[in-house]
Tab-separated table of C-alpha atoms in Angstrom:
chain	number	residue	atom	x	y	z
A	201	UNK	CA	156.205	100.522	49.069
A	202	UNK	CA	153.572	102.857	50.398
A	203	UNK	CA	154.847	103.164	53.920
A	204	UNK	CA	158.575	102.903	53.383
A	205	UNK	CA	161.377	105.010	51.927
A	206	UNK	CA	163.062	104.671	48.587
A	207	UNK	CA	166.074	102.772	49.790
A	208	UNK	CA	163.791	100.077	51.176
A	209	UNK	CA	162.003	100.077	47.879
A	210	UNK	CA	165.240	99.221	46.098
A	211	UNK	CA	166.200	96.603	48.658
A	212	UNK	CA	162.795	95.129	48.141
A	213	UNK	CA	163.608	93.745	44.727
A	214	UNK	CA	166.565	91.872	46.199
A	215	UNK	CA	164.422	90.463	48.938
A	216	UNK	CA	162.539	87.377	47.754
A	217	UNK	CA	161.616	85.242	50.745
A	218	UNK	CA	162.642	81.643	50.416
A	219	UNK	CA	163.500	79.007	52.960
A	220	UNK	CA	167.148	80.031	52.568
A	221	UNK	CA	166.292	83.653	53.412
A	222	UNK	CA	164.436	82.646	56.541
A	223	UNK	CA	167.322	80.425	57.574
A	224	UNK	CA	169.753	83.319	57.165
A	225	UNK	CA	167.513	85.508	59.286
A	226	UNK	CA	167.508	82.836	62.005
A	227	UNK	CA	171.091	81.639	61.468
A	228	UNK	CA	170.043	78.015	61.547
A	229	UNK	CA	168.641	75.372	59.244
A	230	UNK	CA	165.084	74.163	59.394
A	231	UNK	CA	164.714	70.470	60.122
A	232	UNK	CA	162.541	67.878	61.843
A	233	UNK	CA	163.742	66.196	65.029
A	234	UNK	CA	161.377	63.256	65.371
A	235	UNK	CA	161.418	61.737	68.872
A	236	UNK	CA	159.958	58.237	69.034
A	237	UNK	CA	159.701	55.784	71.907
A	238	UNK	CA	157.395	54.052	74.361
A	239	UNK	CA	154.978	55.922	76.573
A	240	UNK	CA	156.985	57.001	79.619
A	241	UNK	CA	160.330	56.823	77.821
A	242	UNK	CA	160.831	60.561	78.310
A	243	UNK	CA	159.894	62.015	74.940
A	244	UNK	CA	158.180	65.146	76.243
A	245	UNK	CA	160.941	65.706	78.781
A	246	UNK	CA	163.586	65.436	76.082
A	247	UNK	CA	161.596	67.706	73.747
A	248	UNK	CA	161.334	70.327	76.470
A	249	UNK	CA	165.017	70.148	77.413
A	250	UNK	CA	166.065	70.259	73.795
A	251	UNK	CA	163.903	73.316	73.167
A	252	UNK	CA	165.497	75.049	76.140
A	253	UNK	CA	169.070	74.213	75.174
A	254	UNK	CA	168.436	75.461	71.655
A	255	UNK	CA	166.782	78.636	72.919
A	256	UNK	CA	169.767	79.305	75.178
A	257	UNK	CA	171.887	79.259	72.028
A	258	UNK	CA	169.539	81.717	70.334
A	259	UNK	CA	167.987	79.073	68.097
A	260	UNK	CA	164.271	78.970	67.306
A	261	UNK	CA	162.578	75.628	67.790
A	262	UNK	CA	159.021	74.525	68.321
A	263	UNK	CA	157.665	71.382	69.911
A	264	UNK	CA	154.820	69.470	68.303
A	265	UNK	CA	153.562	67.186	71.012
A	266	UNK	CA	151.352	64.302	69.949
A	267	UNK	CA	149.115	64.556	72.993
A	268	UNK	CA	148.734	68.327	72.756
A	269	UNK	CA	147.813	68.239	69.085
A	270	UNK	CA	144.964	65.892	69.865
A	271	UNK	CA	143.305	68.863	71.558
A	272	UNK	CA	143.574	70.991	68.421
A	273	UNK	CA	144.528	69.992	64.884
A	274	UNK	CA	143.862	66.305	65.540
A	275	UNK	CA	140.903	66.559	67.868
A	276	UNK	CA	138.675	64.882	65.312
A	277	UNK	CA	140.820	61.729	65.353
A	278	UNK	CA	140.491	58.691	67.591
A	279	UNK	CA	142.726	55.690	68.134
A	280	UNK	CA	141.723	53.339	65.359
A	281	UNK	CA	144.649	52.218	63.182
A	282	UNK	CA	143.494	54.605	60.429
A	283	UNK	CA	143.176	57.508	62.835
A	284	UNK	CA	146.594	56.833	64.376
A	285	UNK	CA	148.150	56.860	60.928
A	286	UNK	CA	146.316	60.062	60.003
A	287	UNK	CA	147.391	61.604	63.321
A	288	UNK	CA	151.043	60.953	62.529
A	289	UNK	CA	150.644	62.010	58.904
A	290	UNK	CA	149.265	65.405	59.915
A	291	UNK	CA	152.025	65.953	62.458
A	292	UNK	CA	154.555	65.070	59.769
A	293	UNK	CA	153.016	67.543	57.325
A	294	UNK	CA	152.939	70.308	59.928
A	295	UNK	CA	156.518	69.534	60.961
A	296	UNK	CA	157.516	69.920	57.320
A	297	UNK	CA	155.877	73.351	57.214
A	298	UNK	CA	157.757	74.412	60.354
A	299	UNK	CA	161.053	73.167	58.904
A	300	UNK	CA	160.267	75.081	55.720
A	301	UNK	CA	159.681	78.160	57.859
A	302	UNK	CA	163.261	77.714	59.116
A	303	UNK	CA	162.531	76.295	62.564
A	304	UNK	CA	164.012	73.281	64.259
A	305	UNK	CA	160.760	71.403	64.689
A	306	UNK	CA	160.738	68.882	67.526
A	307	UNK	CA	158.002	66.284	67.070
A	308	UNK	CA	157.311	64.090	70.068
A	309	UNK	CA	155.072	61.086	69.444
A	310	UNK	CA	155.138	57.391	70.344
A	311	UNK	CA	154.786	56.725	66.583
A	312	UNK	CA	155.176	52.970	67.087
A	313	UNK	CA	155.016	51.854	63.461
A	314	UNK	CA	158.012	52.008	61.170
A	315	UNK	CA	155.764	52.610	58.162
A	316	UNK	CA	154.249	55.779	59.647
A	317	UNK	CA	157.626	57.184	60.720
A	318	UNK	CA	159.118	56.421	57.341
A	319	UNK	CA	156.221	58.215	55.625
A	320	UNK	CA	157.061	61.318	57.627
A	321	UNK	CA	160.750	60.925	56.836
A	322	UNK	CA	159.862	60.746	53.152
A	323	UNK	CA	158.284	64.215	53.371
A	324	UNK	CA	161.685	65.783	54.064
A	325	UNK	CA	164.261	62.999	53.838
A	326	UNK	CA	167.396	65.124	53.956
A	327	UNK	CA	166.311	67.075	57.032
A	328	UNK	CA	164.702	64.350	59.127
A	329	UNK	CA	166.459	63.363	62.330
A	330	UNK	CA	164.894	60.356	63.993
A	331	UNK	CA	165.689	60.134	67.692
A	332	UNK	CA	164.928	56.756	69.247
A	333	UNK	CA	164.450	56.966	72.987
A	334	UNK	CA	165.382	53.361	73.633
A	335	UNK	CA	164.288	52.761	77.205
A	336	UNK	CA	163.312	49.326	78.517
A	337	UNK	CA	159.617	48.622	78.854
A	338	UNK	CA	160.092	47.824	82.556
A	339	UNK	CA	161.542	51.279	83.159
A	340	UNK	CA	158.731	53.022	81.256
A	341	UNK	CA	156.097	50.904	82.965
A	342	UNK	CA	157.687	51.587	86.337
A	343	UNK	CA	157.459	55.328	85.707
A	344	UNK	CA	153.928	55.146	84.249
A	345	UNK	CA	153.557	58.933	84.512
A	346	UNK	CA	149.995	58.929	83.182
A	347	UNK	CA	148.895	55.674	84.794
A	348	UNK	CA	148.269	54.218	81.347
A	349	UNK	CA	150.319	51.036	81.710
A	350	UNK	CA	148.302	50.126	84.763
A	351	UNK	CA	145.080	50.565	82.794
A	352	UNK	CA	146.495	48.602	79.864
A	353	UNK	CA	147.595	45.704	82.099
A	354	UNK	CA	144.110	45.697	83.598
A	355	UNK	CA	142.665	45.440	80.105
A	356	UNK	CA	140.963	48.817	80.410
A	357	UNK	CA	142.918	50.225	77.467
A	358	UNK	CA	143.211	48.078	74.365
A	359	UNK	CA	145.990	48.269	71.802
A	360	UNK	CA	148.469	49.959	74.107
A	361	UNK	CA	151.967	50.178	72.675
A	362	UNK	CA	154.353	47.791	74.392
A	363	UNK	CA	151.579	45.821	76.102
A	364	UNK	CA	149.188	44.504	73.488
A	365	UNK	CA	150.373	46.474	70.472
A	366	UNK	CA	153.895	46.390	69.066
A	367	UNK	CA	156.548	49.083	69.125
A	368	UNK	CA	158.603	48.668	65.992
A	369	UNK	CA	162.191	49.567	66.799
A	370	UNK	CA	163.759	52.046	64.342
A	371	UNK	CA	166.246	50.472	61.962
A	372	UNK	CA	167.749	53.631	60.558
A	373	UNK	CA	167.485	56.301	63.231
A	374	UNK	CA	170.014	59.118	63.345
A	375	UNK	CA	170.261	59.156	67.145
A	376	UNK	CA	169.647	56.452	69.711
A	377	UNK	CA	169.407	57.373	73.366
A	378	UNK	CA	169.759	54.503	75.840
A	379	UNK	CA	170.811	53.618	79.333
A	380	UNK	CA	174.537	53.343	80.013
A	381	UNK	CA	175.543	50.749	82.612
A	382	UNK	CA	171.967	50.657	83.821
A	383	UNK	CA	171.859	54.428	84.350
A	384	UNK	CA	169.395	56.652	82.574
A	385	UNK	CA	170.867	59.808	81.059
A	386	UNK	CA	169.488	63.022	82.532
A	387	UNK	CA	167.190	65.181	80.392
A	388	UNK	CA	170.077	67.620	79.904
A	389	UNK	CA	172.385	64.829	78.805
A	390	UNK	CA	169.830	63.494	76.359
A	391	UNK	CA	169.217	66.955	74.914
A	392	UNK	CA	172.968	67.553	74.770
A	393	UNK	CA	173.364	64.456	72.638
A	394	UNK	CA	170.839	65.828	70.127
A	395	UNK	CA	172.319	69.341	70.185
A	396	UNK	CA	175.779	67.895	69.474
A	397	UNK	CA	174.377	66.049	66.494
A	398	UNK	CA	172.656	69.183	65.183
A	399	UNK	CA	175.842	71.167	65.636
A	400	UNK	CA	178.012	68.561	63.918
A	401	UNK	CA	175.658	68.434	60.949
A	402	UNK	CA	175.621	72.223	60.598
A	403	UNK	CA	171.974	72.817	61.526
A	404	UNK	CA	172.869	75.491	64.066
A	405	UNK	CA	174.114	77.968	61.485
A	406	UNK	CA	172.724	79.124	58.154
B	149	UNK	CA	174.278	70.305	80.222
B	150	UNK	CA	176.591	67.720	78.758
B	151	UNK	CA	177.998	69.767	75.909
B	152	UNK	CA	178.047	73.253	77.374
B	153	UNK	CA	180.024	75.212	79.940
B	154	UNK	CA	178.996	76.152	83.428
B	155	UNK	CA	177.853	79.652	82.664
B	156	UNK	CA	175.399	78.303	80.146
B	157	UNK	CA	174.366	75.754	82.705
B	158	UNK	CA	173.368	78.527	85.085
B	159	UNK	CA	171.596	80.501	82.377
B	160	UNK	CA	169.724	77.320	81.627
B	161	UNK	CA	167.595	77.492	84.718
B	162	UNK	CA	166.482	80.979	83.765
B	163	UNK	CA	165.671	79.813	80.293
B	164	UNK	CA	162.205	78.283	80.136
B	165	UNK	CA	160.904	78.518	76.587
B	166	UNK	CA	157.504	80.092	76.331
B	167	UNK	CA	155.812	82.018	73.594
B	168	UNK	CA	157.120	85.196	75.214
B	169	UNK	CA	160.710	83.894	75.041
B	170	UNK	CA	160.391	83.076	71.381
B	171	UNK	CA	158.907	86.494	70.707
B	172	UNK	CA	161.853	88.158	72.442
B	173	UNK	CA	164.264	86.104	70.356
B	174	UNK	CA	162.466	87.253	67.200
B	175	UNK	CA	161.612	90.751	68.411
B	176	UNK	CA	158.053	90.475	67.191
B	177	UNK	CA	154.719	89.098	68.315
B	178	UNK	CA	153.171	85.986	66.893
B	179	UNK	CA	149.816	86.495	65.238
B	180	UNK	CA	147.555	85.347	62.430
B	181	UNK	CA	146.992	87.569	59.402
B	182	UNK	CA	143.996	85.960	57.729
B	183	UNK	CA	143.524	87.128	54.136
B	184	UNK	CA	140.055	86.446	52.735
B	185	UNK	CA	138.498	87.359	49.421
B	186	UNK	CA	137.232	86.087	46.094
B	187	UNK	CA	139.330	83.964	43.779
B	188	UNK	CA	141.423	86.400	41.758
B	189	UNK	CA	141.179	89.180	44.342
B	190	UNK	CA	144.947	89.057	44.902
B	191	UNK	CA	145.280	87.059	48.135
B	192	UNK	CA	148.412	85.145	47.172
B	193	UNK	CA	149.987	88.269	45.715
B	194	UNK	CA	149.309	90.190	48.908
B	195	UNK	CA	150.582	87.307	51.054
B	196	UNK	CA	153.805	87.207	49.058
B	197	UNK	CA	154.341	90.975	49.164
B	198	UNK	CA	153.575	91.084	52.847
B	199	UNK	CA	156.068	88.290	53.536
B	200	UNK	CA	158.720	90.179	51.622
B	201	UNK	CA	158.095	93.506	53.325
B	202	UNK	CA	158.232	91.843	56.723
B	203	UNK	CA	161.413	89.959	55.834
B	204	UNK	CA	163.028	93.207	54.713
B	205	UNK	CA	162.372	94.473	58.224
B	206	UNK	CA	163.951	91.380	59.735
B	207	UNK	CA	160.628	89.875	60.762
B	208	UNK	CA	159.867	86.168	60.452
B	209	UNK	CA	156.620	85.305	58.736
B	210	UNK	CA	155.276	82.249	56.993
B	211	UNK	CA	152.553	81.943	54.388
B	212	UNK	CA	149.925	79.220	54.638
B	213	UNK	CA	148.353	79.110	51.214
B	214	UNK	CA	145.042	77.285	50.926
B	215	UNK	CA	145.857	75.864	47.516
B	216	UNK	CA	149.349	74.707	48.515
B	217	UNK	CA	148.146	72.981	51.664
B	218	UNK	CA	145.765	70.900	49.594
B	219	UNK	CA	148.869	69.147	48.249
B	220	UNK	CA	150.056	68.249	51.751
B	221	UNK	CA	148.240	68.507	55.065
B	222	UNK	CA	144.832	68.733	53.398
B	223	UNK	CA	145.373	66.428	50.457
B	224	UNK	CA	142.768	64.012	51.817
B	225	UNK	CA	140.040	66.665	51.634
B	226	UNK	CA	137.743	67.460	48.738
B	227	UNK	CA	135.305	70.295	48.144
B	228	UNK	CA	132.156	69.131	49.891
B	229	UNK	CA	130.844	71.610	52.473
B	230	UNK	CA	132.212	69.386	55.284
B	231	UNK	CA	135.614	69.118	53.642
B	232	UNK	CA	135.817	72.864	53.010
B	233	UNK	CA	135.053	73.523	56.644
B	234	UNK	CA	137.631	70.939	57.766
B	235	UNK	CA	140.151	72.461	55.346
B	236	UNK	CA	139.754	75.865	56.949
B	237	UNK	CA	139.692	74.416	60.470
B	238	UNK	CA	143.044	72.708	59.942
B	239	UNK	CA	144.615	75.826	58.478
B	240	UNK	CA	143.333	77.771	61.473
B	241	UNK	CA	144.827	75.251	63.910
B	242	UNK	CA	148.179	75.278	62.116
B	243	UNK	CA	148.165	79.072	61.970
B	244	UNK	CA	147.626	79.095	65.724
B	245	UNK	CA	150.677	76.854	66.183
B	246	UNK	CA	152.791	79.188	64.040
B	247	UNK	CA	151.610	82.209	66.004
B	248	UNK	CA	152.442	80.342	69.217
B	249	UNK	CA	155.905	79.708	67.776
B	250	UNK	CA	156.243	83.503	67.488
B	251	UNK	CA	155.779	83.887	63.745
B	252	UNK	CA	153.561	86.278	61.865
B	253	UNK	CA	151.492	83.643	60.129
B	254	UNK	CA	149.878	84.781	56.885
B	255	UNK	CA	146.950	82.565	55.924
B	256	UNK	CA	145.598	83.050	52.426
B	257	UNK	CA	142.293	81.339	51.672
B	258	UNK	CA	139.036	82.331	49.980
B	259	UNK	CA	137.306	81.216	53.218
B	260	UNK	CA	133.926	82.440	51.970
B	261	UNK	CA	131.820	81.626	55.044
B	262	UNK	CA	131.702	83.896	58.051
B	263	UNK	CA	131.169	80.919	60.353
B	264	UNK	CA	134.416	79.232	59.293
B	265	UNK	CA	136.465	82.424	59.573
B	266	UNK	CA	134.967	83.199	62.959
B	267	UNK	CA	135.846	79.685	64.167
B	268	UNK	CA	139.467	80.379	63.275
B	269	UNK	CA	139.315	83.761	64.957
B	270	UNK	CA	138.000	82.077	68.089
B	271	UNK	CA	141.192	79.977	68.273
B	272	UNK	CA	143.303	83.073	68.946
B	273	UNK	CA	140.892	85.999	69.214
B	274	UNK	CA	143.323	88.611	70.488
B	275	UNK	CA	145.908	87.953	67.773
B	276	UNK	CA	143.709	87.436	64.735
B	277	UNK	CA	143.882	90.058	62.022
B	278	UNK	CA	141.286	89.529	59.321
B	279	UNK	CA	142.185	91.218	56.053
B	280	UNK	CA	139.320	91.501	53.600
B	281	UNK	CA	140.487	91.913	50.042
B	282	UNK	CA	137.341	93.642	48.853
B	283	UNK	CA	137.625	93.590	45.069
B	284	UNK	CA	134.572	93.637	42.788
B	285	UNK	CA	133.552	90.325	41.264
B	286	UNK	CA	133.875	91.835	37.765
B	287	UNK	CA	137.524	92.690	38.429
B	288	UNK	CA	138.316	89.229	39.798
B	289	UNK	CA	136.441	87.535	36.978
B	290	UNK	CA	138.213	89.731	34.451
B	291	UNK	CA	141.579	88.634	35.833
B	292	UNK	CA	140.564	84.963	36.151
B	293	UNK	CA	144.200	83.936	36.689
B	294	UNK	CA	143.398	80.235	36.885
B	295	UNK	CA	140.592	80.213	34.333
B	296	UNK	CA	138.186	79.068	37.030
B	297	UNK	CA	135.514	81.715	36.531
B	298	UNK	CA	135.230	80.710	32.900
B	299	UNK	CA	134.705	77.097	33.935
B	300	UNK	CA	132.203	78.104	36.612
B	301	UNK	CA	130.195	80.240	34.154
B	302	UNK	CA	130.164	77.306	31.762
B	303	UNK	CA	128.786	75.125	34.551
B	304	UNK	CA	131.887	72.932	34.577
B	305	UNK	CA	132.655	73.807	38.189
B	306	UNK	CA	129.780	73.762	40.658
B	307	UNK	CA	129.608	75.730	43.869
B	308	UNK	CA	132.162	78.334	42.829
B	309	UNK	CA	132.405	81.267	45.213
B	310	UNK	CA	130.891	84.414	43.728
B	311	UNK	CA	129.143	82.574	40.896
B	312	UNK	CA	126.864	79.918	42.344
B	313	UNK	CA	128.058	79.928	45.951
B	314	UNK	CA	128.035	82.956	48.236
B	315	UNK	CA	130.945	84.968	49.558
B	316	UNK	CA	129.920	86.253	52.949
B	317	UNK	CA	131.451	89.689	53.426
B	318	UNK	CA	133.309	90.118	56.728
B	319	UNK	CA	131.444	92.213	59.271
B	320	UNK	CA	134.250	92.714	61.752
B	321	UNK	CA	137.523	92.586	59.805
B	322	UNK	CA	140.543	94.483	61.082
B	323	UNK	CA	141.662	95.628	57.630
B	324	UNK	CA	139.725	96.174	54.423
B	325	UNK	CA	141.576	96.656	51.177
B	326	UNK	CA	139.575	98.115	48.324
B	327	UNK	CA	139.812	100.140	45.160
B	328	UNK	CA	140.201	103.896	45.496
B	329	UNK	CA	138.555	105.977	42.758
B	330	UNK	CA	138.378	102.868	40.610
B	331	UNK	CA	142.097	102.195	40.962
B	332	UNK	CA	143.426	98.969	42.441
B	333	UNK	CA	146.199	99.401	45.000
B	334	UNK	CA	149.501	97.802	43.980
B	335	UNK	CA	150.682	94.691	45.843
B	336	UNK	CA	153.223	96.855	47.674
B	337	UNK	CA	150.557	99.341	48.695
B	338	UNK	CA	148.287	96.569	49.944
B	339	UNK	CA	151.116	94.969	51.926
B	340	UNK	CA	152.118	98.387	53.246
B	341	UNK	CA	148.615	98.863	54.607
B	342	UNK	CA	148.914	95.608	56.573
B	343	UNK	CA	152.466	96.351	57.746
B	344	UNK	CA	151.308	99.746	59.029
B	345	UNK	CA	148.547	98.062	60.988
B	346	UNK	CA	150.962	95.506	62.470
B	347	UNK	CA	153.372	98.276	63.396
B	348	UNK	CA	150.666	100.427	64.979
B	349	UNK	CA	149.440	97.506	67.068
B	350	UNK	CA	152.943	96.656	68.265
B	351	UNK	CA	153.327	93.298	66.536
B	352	UNK	CA	156.688	94.244	65.035
B	353	UNK	CA	158.473	94.339	68.374
B	354	UNK	CA	158.510	92.034	71.362
């Protein structure tokens, strides 16, 4: 190695870089945490809290936010059924790359159709953690953080999930987050539930 | 935080996760190392060597290989001019995400057109390191590791870079790797040249 000493040169030959090597470097296991749920269910909030809790433990995660990606990688996609599917497919493929890089990749998308979520799961079936943010429509609509439900009810947005387009409830999700006794868990509590799962399954060490 | 003690709970509030936080965790700075050059110039070899040298120093990198991505993220793209441009655009967008995650992202693509490379540079101009693998066509064609030059010369592949489609030499690349006195640098020497650059520019610490 031109710029390094002999001892490094020897070490070099024992230093092939695989997913396992990256995971050892990070002391964690790459995976995809796929957060699905209605608009306003708290996906971005959970993703953010989860990222912070993991960072506080020295773990490297990265959030792929459906809305944000539409400004970059997916900016050439609209909201036709084909484009929605392609949107989710690309996020799934990128999430797989991040997991391969050793990161805990947190994908946050409504992803209303079972078929699309299952296609992403199939990309990395043994490392795919589907988190269903199971909040009642009334709660989400009451929050309406982006004012989208109001527009959908007024007919100004067509094909809005939960209003005039279906949300297909996960059948096989790893984690379900819901209200308890009518109370919504806090963002920290929701993130804690995911962190506990990751810890139990051994993702937080190499 | 449901699953953690109070001290962590306090730390939590001082723990927003930004690019800077991830860089501190990794003790490096996210960036894009964009390797461009003719088919057979040694891009994948350099990418691999560079990844290994960085890993040996405890640095986290990830290789985005143009060919590999065509099996995943870009599998719905062909080789028309529009599809080639879209191929490179997507790789650029994904590389930007990896750099934002704090990784040294090594992108390895022929990327023959200046316009396409400059579009990727524009996504993250201050952290884009263009590496031009400047090897003579005769050398690359002599290697012909995939037998593609032979097919192109026989007219069985159309629009092959260097044969019947142009390779536009970078005008403003950060690193140029070339033969010295007719000798090709070894993969380790090439990677060492890039590592030295990264070190000089401060990318290998937070």
